[in-house]
Amino acid sequence: METGSARTGESAPGEPVWTGLPPGLLRMRRLLLVVWLGLLTVAVGLLLALFAGPGWAAFALLPLALTVWGWHVLERNWRSWRYAERADDLLISRGVLWREETVVPYGRMQLVEVTSGPLERHFGLAGVQLHTAAAATDARIPGLDPAEAERLRDRLTELGEARSAGL
């Protein structure tokens, strides 16, 4: 099984080298899924048992089934995220049913920032947010290792400055 942070080799000349997201993002999302839907399962079971009778408490299995389904959906979503640094732009690809690929030219980047909320910091994760002149083309890469996020920010900033100076 390939880890999410491993770079995939070039499949053909000129094809980008894709990098997946680290497994820490998947672990964080799965923990949130289990915590929230686990609490919902217990609450629904207790409330139905108290107010409608013990037979109705079986409906608490619905959030539990949703947890099992969500476990697999989260992995498919995590596997769909990847990015590639090319000579003139950054590619970001994501999506399972509806694939979305964003191309951000280095010369169009206005701001590259690393973000990390309290939960992300707890799991040792950070995201890279890219801002361009057109708000519709803003892009982000979530759940990176902080060192990789900072490396990517520095590289993109350097390439962006070099490309915009040549305009």
PDB file of N, CA, C and O in Angstrom, residues 73-103:
ATOM      1  N   VAL A  73     -15.251   6.513   2.794  1.00  0.00           N
ATOM      2  CA  VAL A  73     -15.355   7.712   1.957  1.00  0.00           C
ATOM      3  C   VAL A  73     -14.198   8.665   2.249  1.00  0.00           C
ATOM      4  O   VAL A  73     -13.618   9.255   1.326  1.00  0.00           O
ATOM      5  N   LEU A  74     -13.842   8.818   3.507  1.00  0.00           N
ATOM      6  CA  LEU A  74     -12.725   9.693   3.873  1.00  0.00           C
ATOM      7  C   LEU A  74     -11.418   9.221   3.238  1.00  0.00           C
ATOM      8  O   LEU A  74     -10.618  10.031   2.777  1.00  0.00           O
ATOM      9  N   GLU A  75     -11.209   7.910   3.203  1.00  0.00           N
ATOM     10  CA  GLU A  75      -9.977   7.407   2.588  1.00  0.00           C
ATOM     11  C   GLU A  75      -9.962   7.672   1.086  1.00  0.00           C
ATOM     12  O   GLU A  75      -8.948   8.072   0.530  1.00  0.00           O
ATOM     13  N   ARG A  76     -11.080   7.460   0.428  1.00  0.00           N
ATOM     14  CA  ARG A  76     -11.134   7.731  -1.018  1.00  0.00           C
ATOM     15  C   ARG A  76     -10.886   9.205  -1.299  1.00  0.00           C
ATOM     16  O   ARG A  76     -10.176   9.560  -2.235  1.00  0.00           O
ATOM     17  N   ASN A  77     -11.456  10.084  -0.480  1.00  0.00           N
ATOM     18  CA  ASN A  77     -11.242  11.517  -0.662  1.00  0.00           C
ATOM     19  C   ASN A  77      -9.784  11.876  -0.422  1.00  0.00           C
ATOM     20  O   ASN A  77      -9.187  12.638  -1.186  1.00  0.00           O
ATOM     21  N   TRP A  78      -9.183  11.343   0.639  1.00  0.00           N
ATOM     22  CA  TRP A  78      -7.789  11.613   0.966  1.00  0.00           C
ATOM     23  C   TRP A  78      -6.880  11.175  -0.180  1.00  0.00           C
ATOM     24  O   TRP A  78      -5.960  11.878  -0.562  1.00  0.00           O
ATOM     25  N   ARG A  79      -7.139   9.995  -0.740  1.00  0.00           N
ATOM     26  CA  ARG A  79      -6.322   9.495  -1.845  1.00  0.00           C
ATOM     27  C   ARG A  79      -6.463  10.349  -3.101  1.00  0.00           C
ATOM     28  O   ARG A  79      -5.569  10.375  -3.936  1.00  0.00           O
ATOM     29  N   SER A  80      -7.576  11.033  -3.250  1.00  0.00           N
ATOM     30  CA  SER A  80      -7.805  11.824  -4.471  1.00  0.00           C
ATOM     31  C   SER A  80      -6.999  13.125  -4.487  1.00  0.00           C
ATOM     32  O   SER A  80      -6.765  13.677  -5.547  1.00  0.00           O
ATOM     33  N   TRP A  81      -6.582  13.615  -3.329  1.00  0.00           N
ATOM     34  CA  TRP A  81      -5.827  14.872  -3.259  1.00  0.00           C
ATOM     35  C   TRP A  81      -4.378  14.631  -3.646  1.00  0.00           C
ATOM     36  O   TRP A  81      -3.725  13.726  -3.114  1.00  0.00           O
ATOM     37  N   ARG A  82      -3.852  15.463  -4.539  1.00  0.00           N
ATOM     38  CA  ARG A  82      -2.446  15.410  -4.911  1.00  0.00           C
ATOM     39  C   ARG A  82      -2.052  16.733  -5.554  1.00  0.00           C
ATOM     40  O   ARG A  82      -2.921  17.492  -5.989  1.00  0.00           O
ATOM     41  N   TYR A  83      -0.757  16.990  -5.579  1.00  0.00           N
ATOM     42  CA  TYR A  83      -0.277  18.217  -6.203  1.00  0.00           C
ATOM     43  C   TYR A  83       1.032  17.932  -6.915  1.00  0.00           C
ATOM     44  O   TYR A  83       1.726  16.947  -6.619  1.00  0.00           O
ATOM     45  N   ALA A  84       1.332  18.778  -7.894  1.00  0.00           N
ATOM     46  CA  ALA A  84       2.559  18.625  -8.676  1.00  0.00           C
ATOM     47  C   ALA A  84       3.135  20.001  -8.967  1.00  0.00           C
ATOM     48  O   ALA A  84       2.410  20.915  -9.365  1.00  0.00           O
ATOM     49  N   GLU A  85       4.435  20.115  -8.755  1.00  0.00           N
ATOM     50  CA  GLU A  85       5.141  21.359  -9.075  1.00  0.00           C
ATOM     51  C   GLU A  85       5.750  21.199 -10.466  1.00  0.00           C
ATOM     52  O   GLU A  85       6.559  20.307 -10.689  1.00  0.00           O
ATOM     53  N   ARG A  86       5.335  22.046 -11.399  1.00  0.00           N
ATOM     54  CA  ARG A  86       5.895  22.017 -12.745  1.00  0.00           C
ATOM     55  C   ARG A  86       6.767  23.254 -12.944  1.00  0.00           C
ATOM     56  O   ARG A  86       6.908  24.081 -12.042  1.00  0.00           O
ATOM     57  N   ALA A  87       7.317  23.396 -14.115  1.00  0.00           N
ATOM     58  CA  ALA A  87       8.231  24.507 -14.392  1.00  0.00           C
ATOM     59  C   ALA A  87       7.534  25.862 -14.291  1.00  0.00           C
ATOM     60  O   ALA A  87       8.105  26.816 -13.768  1.00  0.00           O
ATOM     61  N   ASP A  88       6.293  25.972 -14.760  1.00  0.00           N
ATOM     62  CA  ASP A  88       5.612  27.263 -14.815  1.00  0.00           C
ATOM     63  C   ASP A  88       4.386  27.375 -13.924  1.00  0.00           C
ATOM     64  O   ASP A  88       3.812  28.460 -13.801  1.00  0.00           O
ATOM     65  N   ASP A  89       3.943  26.275 -13.345  1.00  0.00           N
ATOM     66  CA  ASP A  89       2.717  26.328 -12.553  1.00  0.00           C
ATOM     67  C   ASP A  89       2.659  25.190 -11.545  1.00  0.00           C
ATOM     68  O   ASP A  89       3.475  24.280 -11.564  1.00  0.00           O
ATOM     69  N   LEU A  90       1.672  25.303 -10.673  1.00  0.00           N
ATOM     70  CA  LEU A  90       1.398  24.282  -9.670  1.00  0.00           C
ATOM     71  C   LEU A  90       0.059  23.652 -10.013  1.00  0.00           C
ATOM     72  O   LEU A  90      -0.917  24.368 -10.281  1.00  0.00           O
ATOM     73  N   LEU A  91       0.012  22.334 -10.031  1.00  0.00           N
ATOM     74  CA  LEU A  91      -1.234  21.610 -10.283  1.00  0.00           C
ATOM     75  C   LEU A  91      -1.755  21.052  -8.971  1.00  0.00           C
ATOM     76  O   LEU A  91      -0.983  20.501  -8.183  1.00  0.00           O
ATOM     77  N   ILE A  92      -3.058  21.184  -8.754  1.00  0.00           N
ATOM     78  CA  ILE A  92      -3.705  20.583  -7.587  1.00  0.00           C
ATOM     79  C   ILE A  92      -4.886  19.791  -8.112  1.00  0.00           C
ATOM     80  O   ILE A  92      -5.750  20.331  -8.806  1.00  0.00           O
ATOM     81  N   SER A  93      -4.926  18.502  -7.787  1.00  0.00           N
ATOM     82  CA  SER A  93      -5.989  17.628  -8.264  1.00  0.00           C
ATOM     83  C   SER A  93      -6.705  17.024  -7.061  1.00  0.00           C
ATOM     84  O   SER A  93      -6.072  16.642  -6.076  1.00  0.00           O
ATOM     85  N   ARG A  94      -8.023  16.939  -7.147  1.00  0.00           N
ATOM     86  CA  ARG A  94      -8.816  16.384  -6.048  1.00  0.00           C
ATOM     87  C   ARG A  94     -10.175  15.948  -6.571  1.00  0.00           C
ATOM     88  O   ARG A  94     -10.589  16.351  -7.642  1.00  0.00           O
ATOM     89  N   GLY A  95     -10.838  15.138  -5.782  1.00  0.00           N
ATOM     90  CA  GLY A  95     -12.196  14.717  -6.092  1.00  0.00           C
ATOM     91  C   GLY A  95     -12.292  13.264  -6.474  1.00  0.00           C
ATOM     92  O   GLY A  95     -11.400  12.720  -7.123  1.00  0.00           O
ATOM     93  N   VAL A  96     -13.368  12.630  -6.060  1.00  0.00           N
ATOM     94  CA  VAL A  96     -13.596  11.226  -6.363  1.00  0.00           C
ATOM     95  C   VAL A  96     -14.612  11.111  -7.488  1.00  0.00           C
ATOM     96  O   VAL A  96     -14.292  10.612  -8.565  1.00  0.00           O
ATOM     97  N   LEU A  97     -15.816  11.569  -7.266  1.00  0.00           N
ATOM     98  CA  LEU A  97     -16.830  11.515  -8.315  1.00  0.00           C
ATOM     99  C   LEU A  97     -16.644  12.649  -9.324  1.00  0.00           C
ATOM    100  O   LEU A  97     -16.696  12.438 -10.526  1.00  0.00           O
ATOM    101  N   TRP A  98     -16.455  13.849  -8.825  1.00  0.00           N
ATOM    102  CA  TRP A  98     -16.210  15.011  -9.677  1.00  0.00           C
ATOM    103  C   TRP A  98     -14.758  15.414  -9.491  1.00  0.00           C
ATOM    104  O   TRP A  98     -14.400  16.019  -8.483  1.00  0.00           O
ATOM    105  N   ARG A  99     -13.937  15.055 -10.467  1.00  0.00           N
ATOM    106  CA  ARG A  99     -12.517  15.406 -10.411  1.00  0.00           C
ATOM    107  C   ARG A  99     -12.363  16.890 -10.696  1.00  0.00           C
ATOM    108  O   ARG A  99     -13.012  17.427 -11.581  1.00  0.00           O
ATOM    109  N   GLU A 100     -11.501  17.528  -9.940  1.00  0.00           N
ATOM    110  CA  GLU A 100     -11.221  18.945 -10.128  1.00  0.00           C
ATOM    111  C   GLU A 100      -9.717  19.128 -10.156  1.00  0.00           C
ATOM    112  O   GLU A 100      -9.020  18.653  -9.267  1.00  0.00           O
ATOM    113  N   GLU A 101      -9.228  19.767 -11.190  1.00  0.00           N
ATOM    114  CA  GLU A 101      -7.801  20.036 -11.292  1.00  0.00           C
ATOM    115  C   GLU A 101      -7.606  21.533 -11.435  1.00  0.00           C
ATOM    116  O   GLU A 101      -8.162  22.151 -12.339  1.00  0.00           O
ATOM    117  N   THR A 102      -6.825  22.091 -10.536  1.00  0.00           N
ATOM    118  CA  THR A 102      -6.557  23.527 -10.539  1.00  0.00           C
ATOM    119  C   THR A 102      -5.127  23.754 -10.982  1.00  0.00           C
ATOM    120  O   THR A 102      -4.214  23.091 -10.497  1.00  0.00           O
ATOM    121  N   VAL A 103      -4.943  24.673 -11.914  1.00  0.00           N
ATOM    122  CA  VAL A 103      -3.618  25.046 -12.384  1.00  0.00           C
ATOM    123  C   VAL A 103      -3.376  26.482 -11.926  1.00  0.00           C
ATOM    124  O   VAL A 103      -4.137  27.382 -12.275  1.00  0.00           O
TER     125      VAL A 103
END
